[in-house]
CSV table of C-alpha atoms in Angstrom, one decimal:
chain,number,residue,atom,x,y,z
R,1,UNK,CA,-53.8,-98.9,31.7
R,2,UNK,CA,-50.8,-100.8,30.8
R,3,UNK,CA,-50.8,-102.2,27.3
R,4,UNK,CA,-50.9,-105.8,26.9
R,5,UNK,CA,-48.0,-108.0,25.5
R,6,UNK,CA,-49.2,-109.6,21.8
R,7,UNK,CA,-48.7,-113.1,22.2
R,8,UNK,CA,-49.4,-115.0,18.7
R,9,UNK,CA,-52.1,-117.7,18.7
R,10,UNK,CA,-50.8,-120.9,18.4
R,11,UNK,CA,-51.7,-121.6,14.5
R,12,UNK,CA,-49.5,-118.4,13.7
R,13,UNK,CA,-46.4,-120.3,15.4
R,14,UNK,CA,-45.1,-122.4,12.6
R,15,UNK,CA,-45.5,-119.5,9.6
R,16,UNK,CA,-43.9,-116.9,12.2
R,17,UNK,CA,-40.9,-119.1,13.0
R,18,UNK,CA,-40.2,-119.9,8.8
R,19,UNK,CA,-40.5,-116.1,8.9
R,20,UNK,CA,-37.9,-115.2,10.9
R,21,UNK,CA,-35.7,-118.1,10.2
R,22,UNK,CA,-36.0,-117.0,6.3
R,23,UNK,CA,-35.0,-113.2,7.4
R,24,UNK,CA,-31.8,-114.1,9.6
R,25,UNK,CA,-31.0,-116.9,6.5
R,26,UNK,CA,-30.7,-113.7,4.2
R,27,UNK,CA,-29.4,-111.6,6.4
R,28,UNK,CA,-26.4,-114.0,7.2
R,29,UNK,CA,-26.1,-114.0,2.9
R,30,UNK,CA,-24.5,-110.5,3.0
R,31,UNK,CA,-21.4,-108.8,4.9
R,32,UNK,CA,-21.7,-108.7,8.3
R,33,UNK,CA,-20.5,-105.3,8.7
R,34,UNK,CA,-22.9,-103.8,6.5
R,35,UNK,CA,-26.0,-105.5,7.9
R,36,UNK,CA,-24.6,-104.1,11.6
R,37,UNK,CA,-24.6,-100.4,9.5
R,38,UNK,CA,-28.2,-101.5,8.0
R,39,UNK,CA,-29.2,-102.4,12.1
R,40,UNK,CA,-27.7,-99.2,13.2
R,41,UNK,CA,-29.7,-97.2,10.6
R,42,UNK,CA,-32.8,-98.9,11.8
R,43,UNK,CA,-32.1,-98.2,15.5
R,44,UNK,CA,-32.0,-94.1,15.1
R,45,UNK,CA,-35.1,-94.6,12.3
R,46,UNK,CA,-36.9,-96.4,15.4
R,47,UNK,CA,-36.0,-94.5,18.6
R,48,UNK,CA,-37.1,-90.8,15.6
R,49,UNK,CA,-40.3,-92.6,16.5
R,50,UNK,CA,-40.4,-94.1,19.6
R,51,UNK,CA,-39.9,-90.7,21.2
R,52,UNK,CA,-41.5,-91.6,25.0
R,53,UNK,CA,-39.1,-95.0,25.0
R,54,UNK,CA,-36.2,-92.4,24.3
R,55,UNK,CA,-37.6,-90.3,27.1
R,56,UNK,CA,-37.1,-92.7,29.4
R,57,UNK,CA,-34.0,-93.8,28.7
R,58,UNK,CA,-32.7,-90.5,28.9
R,59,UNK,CA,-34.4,-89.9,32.1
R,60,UNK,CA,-33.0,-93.8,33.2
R,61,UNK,CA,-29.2,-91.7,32.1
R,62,UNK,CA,-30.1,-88.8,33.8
R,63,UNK,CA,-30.2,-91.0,37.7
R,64,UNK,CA,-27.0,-93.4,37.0
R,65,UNK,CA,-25.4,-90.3,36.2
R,66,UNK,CA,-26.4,-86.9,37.4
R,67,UNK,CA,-23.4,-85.0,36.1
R,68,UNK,CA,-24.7,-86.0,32.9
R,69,UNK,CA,-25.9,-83.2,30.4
R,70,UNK,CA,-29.2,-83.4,27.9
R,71,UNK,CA,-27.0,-84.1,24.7
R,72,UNK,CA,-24.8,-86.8,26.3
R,73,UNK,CA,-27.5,-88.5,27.6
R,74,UNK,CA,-29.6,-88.4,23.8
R,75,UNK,CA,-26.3,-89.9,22.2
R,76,UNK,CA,-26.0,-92.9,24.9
R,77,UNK,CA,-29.6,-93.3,24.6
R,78,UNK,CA,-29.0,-93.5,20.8
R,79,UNK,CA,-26.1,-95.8,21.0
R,80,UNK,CA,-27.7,-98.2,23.4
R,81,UNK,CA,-30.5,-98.4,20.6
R,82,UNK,CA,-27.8,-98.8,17.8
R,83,UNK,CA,-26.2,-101.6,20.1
R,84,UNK,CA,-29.8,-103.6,20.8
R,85,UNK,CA,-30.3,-103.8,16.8
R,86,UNK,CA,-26.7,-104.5,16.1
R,87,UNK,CA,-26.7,-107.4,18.7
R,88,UNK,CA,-30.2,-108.9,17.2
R,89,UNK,CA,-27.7,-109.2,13.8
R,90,UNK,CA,-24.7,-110.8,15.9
R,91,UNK,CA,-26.7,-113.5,17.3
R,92,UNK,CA,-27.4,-114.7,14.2
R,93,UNK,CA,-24.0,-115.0,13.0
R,94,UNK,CA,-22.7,-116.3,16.9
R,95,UNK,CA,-23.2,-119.7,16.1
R,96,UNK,CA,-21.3,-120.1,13.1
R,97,UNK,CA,-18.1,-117.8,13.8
R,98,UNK,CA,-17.7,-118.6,17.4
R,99,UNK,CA,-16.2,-121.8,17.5
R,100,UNK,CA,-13.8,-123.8,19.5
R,101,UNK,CA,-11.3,-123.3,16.8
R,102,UNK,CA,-11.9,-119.4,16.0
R,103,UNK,CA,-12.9,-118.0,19.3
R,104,UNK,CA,-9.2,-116.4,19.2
R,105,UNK,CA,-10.2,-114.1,16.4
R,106,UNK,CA,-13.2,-112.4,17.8
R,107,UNK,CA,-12.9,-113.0,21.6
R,108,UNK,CA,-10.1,-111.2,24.3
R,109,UNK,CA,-10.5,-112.9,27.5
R,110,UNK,CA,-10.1,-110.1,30.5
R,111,UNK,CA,-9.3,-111.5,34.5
R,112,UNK,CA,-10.8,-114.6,33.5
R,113,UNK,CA,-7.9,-117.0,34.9
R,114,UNK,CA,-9.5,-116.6,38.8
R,115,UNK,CA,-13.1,-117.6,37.3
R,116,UNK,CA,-11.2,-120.3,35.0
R,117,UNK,CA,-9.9,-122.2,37.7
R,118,UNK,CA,-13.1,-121.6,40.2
R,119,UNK,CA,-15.2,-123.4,37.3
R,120,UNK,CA,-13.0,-126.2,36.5
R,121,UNK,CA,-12.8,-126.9,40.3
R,122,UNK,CA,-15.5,-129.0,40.6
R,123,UNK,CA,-17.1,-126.7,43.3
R,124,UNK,CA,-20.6,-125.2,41.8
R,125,UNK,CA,-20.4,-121.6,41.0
R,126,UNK,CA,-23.0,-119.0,40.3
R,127,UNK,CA,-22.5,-116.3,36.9
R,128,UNK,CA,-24.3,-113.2,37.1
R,129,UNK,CA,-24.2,-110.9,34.0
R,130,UNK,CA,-26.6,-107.8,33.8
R,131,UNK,CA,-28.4,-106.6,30.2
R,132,UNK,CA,-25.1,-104.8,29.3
R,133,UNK,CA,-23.0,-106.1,26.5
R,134,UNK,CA,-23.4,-109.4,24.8
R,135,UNK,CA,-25.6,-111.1,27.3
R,136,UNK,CA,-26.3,-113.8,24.7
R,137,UNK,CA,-22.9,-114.2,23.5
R,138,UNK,CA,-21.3,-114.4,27.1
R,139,UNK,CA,-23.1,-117.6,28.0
R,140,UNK,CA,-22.2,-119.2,24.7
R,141,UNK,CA,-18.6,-118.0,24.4
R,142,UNK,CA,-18.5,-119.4,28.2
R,143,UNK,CA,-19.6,-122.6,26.5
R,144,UNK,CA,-17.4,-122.7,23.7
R,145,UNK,CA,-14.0,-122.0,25.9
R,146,UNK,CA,-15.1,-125.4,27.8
R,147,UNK,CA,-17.0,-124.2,30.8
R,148,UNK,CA,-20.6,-125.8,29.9
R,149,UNK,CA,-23.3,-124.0,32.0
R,150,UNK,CA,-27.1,-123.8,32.9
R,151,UNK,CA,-28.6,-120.7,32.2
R,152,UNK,CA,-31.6,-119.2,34.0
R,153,UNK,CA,-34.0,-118.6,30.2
R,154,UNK,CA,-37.6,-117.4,30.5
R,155,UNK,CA,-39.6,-119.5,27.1
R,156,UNK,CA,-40.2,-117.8,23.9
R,157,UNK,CA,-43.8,-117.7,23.1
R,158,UNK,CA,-43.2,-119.2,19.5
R,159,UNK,CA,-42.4,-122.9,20.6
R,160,UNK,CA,-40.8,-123.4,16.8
R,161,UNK,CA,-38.8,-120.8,17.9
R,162,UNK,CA,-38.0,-121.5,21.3
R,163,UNK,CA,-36.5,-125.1,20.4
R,164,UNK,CA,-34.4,-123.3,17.4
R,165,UNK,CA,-33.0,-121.2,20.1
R,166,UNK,CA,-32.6,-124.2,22.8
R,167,UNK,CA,-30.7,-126.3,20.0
R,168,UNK,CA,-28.3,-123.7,18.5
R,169,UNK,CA,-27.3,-122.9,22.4
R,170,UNK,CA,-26.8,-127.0,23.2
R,171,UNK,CA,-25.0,-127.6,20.3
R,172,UNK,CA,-22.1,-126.3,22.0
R,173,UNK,CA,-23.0,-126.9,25.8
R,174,UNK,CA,-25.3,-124.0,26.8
R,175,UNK,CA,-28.2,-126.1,28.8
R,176,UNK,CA,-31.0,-123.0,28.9
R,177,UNK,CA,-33.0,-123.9,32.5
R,178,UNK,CA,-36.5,-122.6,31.7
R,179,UNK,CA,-37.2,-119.9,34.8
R,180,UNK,CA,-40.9,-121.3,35.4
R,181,UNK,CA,-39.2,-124.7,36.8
R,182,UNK,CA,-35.8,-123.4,38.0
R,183,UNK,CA,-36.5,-123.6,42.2
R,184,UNK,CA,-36.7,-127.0,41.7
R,185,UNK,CA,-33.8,-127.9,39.3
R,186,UNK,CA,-31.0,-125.0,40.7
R,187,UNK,CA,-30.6,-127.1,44.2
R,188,UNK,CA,-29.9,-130.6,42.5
R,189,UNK,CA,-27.4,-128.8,39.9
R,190,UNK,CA,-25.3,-127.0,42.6
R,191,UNK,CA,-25.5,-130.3,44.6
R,192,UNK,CA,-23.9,-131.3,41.4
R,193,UNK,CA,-21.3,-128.4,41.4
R,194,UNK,CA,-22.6,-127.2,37.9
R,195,UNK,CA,-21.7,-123.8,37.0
R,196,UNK,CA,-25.5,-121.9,37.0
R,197,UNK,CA,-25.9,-118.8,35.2
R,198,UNK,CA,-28.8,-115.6,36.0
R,199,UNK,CA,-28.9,-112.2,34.2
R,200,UNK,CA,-29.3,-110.2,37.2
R,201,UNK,CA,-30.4,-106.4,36.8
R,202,UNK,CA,-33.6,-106.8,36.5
R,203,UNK,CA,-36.4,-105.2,39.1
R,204,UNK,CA,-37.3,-107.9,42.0
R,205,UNK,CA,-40.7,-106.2,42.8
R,206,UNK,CA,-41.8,-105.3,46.0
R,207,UNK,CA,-40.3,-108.2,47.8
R,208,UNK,CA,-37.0,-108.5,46.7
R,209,UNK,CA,-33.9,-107.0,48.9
R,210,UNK,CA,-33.6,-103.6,48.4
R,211,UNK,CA,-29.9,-102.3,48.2
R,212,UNK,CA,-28.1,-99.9,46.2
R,213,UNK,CA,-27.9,-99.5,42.4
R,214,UNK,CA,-26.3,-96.1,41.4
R,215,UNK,CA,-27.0,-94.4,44.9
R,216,UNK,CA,-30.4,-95.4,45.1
R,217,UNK,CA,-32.2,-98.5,46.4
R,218,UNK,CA,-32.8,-101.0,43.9
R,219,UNK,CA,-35.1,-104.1,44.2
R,220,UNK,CA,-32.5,-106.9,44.0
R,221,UNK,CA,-33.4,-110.9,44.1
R,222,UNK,CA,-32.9,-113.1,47.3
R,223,UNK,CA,-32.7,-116.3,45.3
R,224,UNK,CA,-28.8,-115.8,44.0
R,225,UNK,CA,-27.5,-114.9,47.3
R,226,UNK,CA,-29.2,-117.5,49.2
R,227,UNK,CA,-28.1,-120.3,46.5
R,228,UNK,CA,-25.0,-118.4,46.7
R,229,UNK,CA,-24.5,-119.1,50.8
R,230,UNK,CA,-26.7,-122.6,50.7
R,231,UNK,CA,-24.2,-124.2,48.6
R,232,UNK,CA,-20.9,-122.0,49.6
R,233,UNK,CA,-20.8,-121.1,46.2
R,234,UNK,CA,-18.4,-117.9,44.8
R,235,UNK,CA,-20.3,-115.4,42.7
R,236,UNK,CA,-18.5,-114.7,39.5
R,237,UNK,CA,-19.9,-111.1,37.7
R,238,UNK,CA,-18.9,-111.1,34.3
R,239,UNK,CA,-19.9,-108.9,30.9
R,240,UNK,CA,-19.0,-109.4,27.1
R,241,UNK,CA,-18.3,-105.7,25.9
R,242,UNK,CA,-18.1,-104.8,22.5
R,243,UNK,CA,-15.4,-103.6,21.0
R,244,UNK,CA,-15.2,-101.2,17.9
R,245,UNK,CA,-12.3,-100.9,15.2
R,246,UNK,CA,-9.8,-97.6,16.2
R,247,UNK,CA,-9.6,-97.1,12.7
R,248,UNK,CA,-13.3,-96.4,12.1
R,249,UNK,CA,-13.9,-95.0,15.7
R,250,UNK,CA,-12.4,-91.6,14.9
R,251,UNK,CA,-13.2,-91.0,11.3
R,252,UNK,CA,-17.5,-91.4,11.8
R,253,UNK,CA,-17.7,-94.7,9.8
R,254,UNK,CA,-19.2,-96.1,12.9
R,255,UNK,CA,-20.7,-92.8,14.2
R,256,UNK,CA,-19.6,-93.3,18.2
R,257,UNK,CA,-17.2,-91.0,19.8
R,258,UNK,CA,-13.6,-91.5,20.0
R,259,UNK,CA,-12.5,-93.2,22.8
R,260,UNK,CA,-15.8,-93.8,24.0
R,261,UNK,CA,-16.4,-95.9,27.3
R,262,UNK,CA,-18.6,-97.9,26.1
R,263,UNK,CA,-17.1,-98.8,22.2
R,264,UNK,CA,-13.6,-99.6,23.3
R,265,UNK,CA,-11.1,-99.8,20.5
R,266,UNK,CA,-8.9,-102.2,19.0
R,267,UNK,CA,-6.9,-102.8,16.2
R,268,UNK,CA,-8.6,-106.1,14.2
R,269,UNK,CA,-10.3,-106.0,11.5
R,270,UNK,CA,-13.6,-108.5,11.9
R,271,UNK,CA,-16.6,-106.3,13.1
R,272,UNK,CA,-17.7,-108.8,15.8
R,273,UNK,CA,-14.9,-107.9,18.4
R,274,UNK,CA,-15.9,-108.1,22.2
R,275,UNK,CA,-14.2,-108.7,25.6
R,276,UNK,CA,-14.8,-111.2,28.1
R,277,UNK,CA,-14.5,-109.3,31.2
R,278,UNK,CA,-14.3,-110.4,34.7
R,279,UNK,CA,-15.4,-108.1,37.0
R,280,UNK,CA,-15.6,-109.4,40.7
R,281,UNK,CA,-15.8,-112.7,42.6
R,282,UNK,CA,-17.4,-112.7,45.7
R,283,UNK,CA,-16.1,-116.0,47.5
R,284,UNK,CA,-17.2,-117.5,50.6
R,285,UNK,CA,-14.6,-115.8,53.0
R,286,UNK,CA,-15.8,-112.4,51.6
R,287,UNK,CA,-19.3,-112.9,53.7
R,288,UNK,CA,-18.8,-115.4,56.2
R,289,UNK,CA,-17.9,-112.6,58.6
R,290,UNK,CA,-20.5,-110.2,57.6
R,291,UNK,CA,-23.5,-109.1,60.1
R,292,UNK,CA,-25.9,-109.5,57.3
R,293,UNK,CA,-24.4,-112.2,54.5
R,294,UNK,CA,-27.4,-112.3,52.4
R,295,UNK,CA,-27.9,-108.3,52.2
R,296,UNK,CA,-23.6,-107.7,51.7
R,297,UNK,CA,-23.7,-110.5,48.8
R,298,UNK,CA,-26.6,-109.0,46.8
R,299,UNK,CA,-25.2,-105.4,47.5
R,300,UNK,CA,-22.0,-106.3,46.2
R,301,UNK,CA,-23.1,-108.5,42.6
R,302,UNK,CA,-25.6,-105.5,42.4
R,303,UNK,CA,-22.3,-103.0,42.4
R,304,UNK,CA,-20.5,-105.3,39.9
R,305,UNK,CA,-23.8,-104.5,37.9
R,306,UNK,CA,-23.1,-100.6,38.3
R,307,UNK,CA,-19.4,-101.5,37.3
R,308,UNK,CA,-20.2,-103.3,33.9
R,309,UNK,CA,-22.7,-100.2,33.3
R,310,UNK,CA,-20.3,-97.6,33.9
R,311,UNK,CA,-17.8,-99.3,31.6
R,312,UNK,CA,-19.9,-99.4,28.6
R,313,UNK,CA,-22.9,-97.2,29.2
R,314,UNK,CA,-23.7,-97.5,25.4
R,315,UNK,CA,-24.4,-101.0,26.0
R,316,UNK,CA,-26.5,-100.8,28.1
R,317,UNK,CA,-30.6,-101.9,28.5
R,318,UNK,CA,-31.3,-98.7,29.5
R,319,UNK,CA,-35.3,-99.5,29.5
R,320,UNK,CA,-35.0,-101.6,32.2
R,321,UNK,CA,-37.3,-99.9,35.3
R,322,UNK,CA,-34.7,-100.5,37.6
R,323,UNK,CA,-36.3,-98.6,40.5
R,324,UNK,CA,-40.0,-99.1,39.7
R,325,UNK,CA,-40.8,-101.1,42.8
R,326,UNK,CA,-39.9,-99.2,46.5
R,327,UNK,CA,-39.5,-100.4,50.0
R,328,UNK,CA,-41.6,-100.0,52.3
R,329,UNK,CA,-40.2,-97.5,54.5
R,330,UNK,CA,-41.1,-95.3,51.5
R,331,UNK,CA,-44.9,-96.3,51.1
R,332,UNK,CA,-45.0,-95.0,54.7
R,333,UNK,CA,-43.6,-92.0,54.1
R,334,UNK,CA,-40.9,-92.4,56.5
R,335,UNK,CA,-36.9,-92.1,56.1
R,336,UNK,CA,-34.3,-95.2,55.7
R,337,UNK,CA,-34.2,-97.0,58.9
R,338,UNK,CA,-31.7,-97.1,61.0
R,339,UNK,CA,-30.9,-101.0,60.8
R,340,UNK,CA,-31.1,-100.4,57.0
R,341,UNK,CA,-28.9,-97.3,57.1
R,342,UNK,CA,-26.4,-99.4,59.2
R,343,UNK,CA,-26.2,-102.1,56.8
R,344,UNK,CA,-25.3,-99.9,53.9
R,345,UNK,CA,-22.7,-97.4,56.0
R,346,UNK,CA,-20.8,-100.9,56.4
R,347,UNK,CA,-20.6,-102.0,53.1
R,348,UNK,CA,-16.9,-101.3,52.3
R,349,UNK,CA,-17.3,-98.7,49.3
R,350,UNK,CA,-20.0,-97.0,50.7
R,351,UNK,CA,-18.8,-93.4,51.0
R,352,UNK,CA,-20.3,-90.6,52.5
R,353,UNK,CA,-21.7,-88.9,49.7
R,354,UNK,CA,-23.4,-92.2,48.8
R,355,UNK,CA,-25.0,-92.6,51.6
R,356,UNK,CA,-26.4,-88.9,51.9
R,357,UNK,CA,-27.5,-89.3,47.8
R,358,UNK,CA,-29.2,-92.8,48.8
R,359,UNK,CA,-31.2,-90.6,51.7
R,360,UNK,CA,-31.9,-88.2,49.6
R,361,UNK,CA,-33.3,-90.0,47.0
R,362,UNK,CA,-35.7,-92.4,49.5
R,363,UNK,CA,-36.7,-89.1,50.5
R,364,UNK,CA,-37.7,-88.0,46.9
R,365,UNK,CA,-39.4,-91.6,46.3
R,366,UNK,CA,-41.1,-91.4,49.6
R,367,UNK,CA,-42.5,-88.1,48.7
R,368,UNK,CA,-43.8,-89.2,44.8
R,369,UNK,CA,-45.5,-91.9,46.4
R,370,UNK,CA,-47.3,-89.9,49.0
R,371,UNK,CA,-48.3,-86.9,46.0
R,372,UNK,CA,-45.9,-84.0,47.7
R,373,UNK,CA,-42.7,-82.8,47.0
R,374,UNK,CA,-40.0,-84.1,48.7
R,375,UNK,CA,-38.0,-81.9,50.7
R,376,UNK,CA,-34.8,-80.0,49.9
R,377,UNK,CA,-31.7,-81.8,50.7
R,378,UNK,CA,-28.9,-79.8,51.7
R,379,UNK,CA,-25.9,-82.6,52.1
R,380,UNK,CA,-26.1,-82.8,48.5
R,381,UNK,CA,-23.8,-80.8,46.9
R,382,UNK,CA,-24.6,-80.6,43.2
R,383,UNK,CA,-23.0,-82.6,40.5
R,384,UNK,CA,-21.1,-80.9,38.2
R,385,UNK,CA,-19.2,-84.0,36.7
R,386,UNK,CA,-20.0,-87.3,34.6
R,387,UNK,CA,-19.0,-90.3,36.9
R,388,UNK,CA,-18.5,-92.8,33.4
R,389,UNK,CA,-15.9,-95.1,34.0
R,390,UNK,CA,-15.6,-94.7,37.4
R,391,UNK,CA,-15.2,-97.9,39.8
């Protein structure tokens, strides 16, 4: 039986939120770089005891990337627990260092000219980020460089809290769109040409549009690409990526290998460093002539999801249960069908090795789900390489 979520009573809301306010007052008090060494401590003192959340991160690892040994995947799964505490400590300083004056110092803009002028054209334009980086800080930085947006927010339980959060986000022109009322309100804002914002790498459940996520099918959401084609609106997949000091990168101080993919270096000297990076923009011409719009639109922000993963997998939300919910070709036991198989064989990067790992993973799936082991496949030859940082 699935444990249920705490939610506090409604009497405990106001002593909860002074709580918390009080703890991120003191915490701003001190240095910002050691309360990010404090919040790194934390992390590897949590995940010493949260073996089975570990587990399955390192088992999450183990399907993004086969080639992938035990100890490599323990240290991401360490470092993508370092990076969850570290960012809880970042939001709180976010509103008070990112401003429009200082952005400059903490902030290196990546391909974002292309989205620049997209957003400032008056057309509405969807932003899609996935739970890798900064998610917080992208939609506020966004905000803060002039390019006001609506983001897709599900409510905190805490009300006190929930209108702190709304507030500090306004302030600077981050509207928060609460998810339980957003098919009404997305329409009228993209009839406005208002720049709306989803994090996007989440499972869609049985329903959603399955397509692929790391050579196997993923359960993707409809809503942004039909939005997306409704309004002729270009997708624009962007990530804020941390970025660590060289000087502390190679001598432990920070404890994350040199040259890592996921902790790329600079030379500052503030430990809140990211990049804004743009990743792909899917625009109107891209699907027009497609067989299937809808399915190439989601197939493709989904692969700018596996790009900002496999640029910083030590950022990553690795807990996520991207492939919990299957299609149902698999509940039946049966293989991907053909019009399915079709679709994907035409997606442009689709290579031949993808496509024979995607079958032989829906063969895998198929097989849990109906209690026997799946059968061996022999197209597969074995990995014997990481794919990190590959496109």
């Amino acid at each position: 039986m699935a444990k249920r979520k705490f939610k506090p009573p409604p009497w405990l809301h106001a002593p909860l939120y002074l709580a918390v306010r009080a703890f991120l007052a003191t915490m701003q008090t001190g240095d910002l770089a050691s309360n990010l060494r404090t919040a790194r401590a934390l992390a590897r003192r949590y995940a010493s005891f949260e073996r089975r959340r570990v587990a399955r991160t390192m088992d999450t690892l183990g399907v993004a990337f086969p080639g992938m040994d035990e100890q490599q995947r323990r240290a991401h799964a360490l470092h993508a627990y370092e990076h969850l505490f570290m960012l809880g400590v970042e939001m709180a300083y976010t509103p008070r260092l990112i401003t429009p004056d200082s952005w400059p110092d903490y902030l290196r803009l990546i391909g974002l000219e292309p989205a620049a002028r997209l957003m400032l054209s008056g057309r509405p334009c969807v932003m899609i980020t996935g739970h890798c980086g900064n998610w917080e800080l992208l939609g506020y930085a966004m905000a803060v460089l002039g390019f006001p947006m609506h983001a897709l927010y599900r409510p905190l339980d805490m009300k006190p809290l929930d209108s702190w959060v709304r507030r500090t986000r306004q302030r600077r022109g981050l509207e928060l769109l609460d998810k339980f009322g957003a098919v009404k309100a997305m329409p009228h804002l993209m009839s406005r040409g208002e720049l709306v914002a989803f994090i996007a790498d989440q499972n869609a459940g049985d329903r959603g549009l399955f397509v692929p996520f790391f050579n196997r099918l993923a359960s993707t959401y409809k809503s942004i690409g039909i939005m997306a084609l409704q309004f002729d609106a270009p997708i624009i997949c962007g990530q804020a990526r941390r970025l660590v000091r060289s000087r502390d990168a190679g001598d432990g101080k920070l404890d994350v290998p040199p040259r890592s993919a996921g902790f790329a270096e600079y030379d500052g000297t503030h430990p809140l460093r990211y990049e804004i990076v743009v990743h792909d923009i899917i625009m109107p011409e891209h699907w027009r002539d497609q067989p299937d719009p809808l399915f190439y639109v989601s197939a493709r922000y989904r692969r700018a999801l596996e790009q900002m993963v496999r640029s910083a997998p030590e950022q990553n939300l690795w807990l996520h249960r991207y492939w919990k919910s299957r299609p149902r070709h698999e509940h039946q036991g049966k293989p991907i069908p053909a019009g399915l198989k079709a679709k994907i064989r035409a997606l442009p990067w689709t290579t031949d090795d993808d496509m024979a790992r995607l079958e032989d993973w829906s063969a895998r799936d198929a097989a849990d789900l109906a209690g026997k082991p799946p059968k061996p496949s022999l197209a597969i030859p074995p990995s014997s390489t990481s794919t990190i940082g590959s496109a």
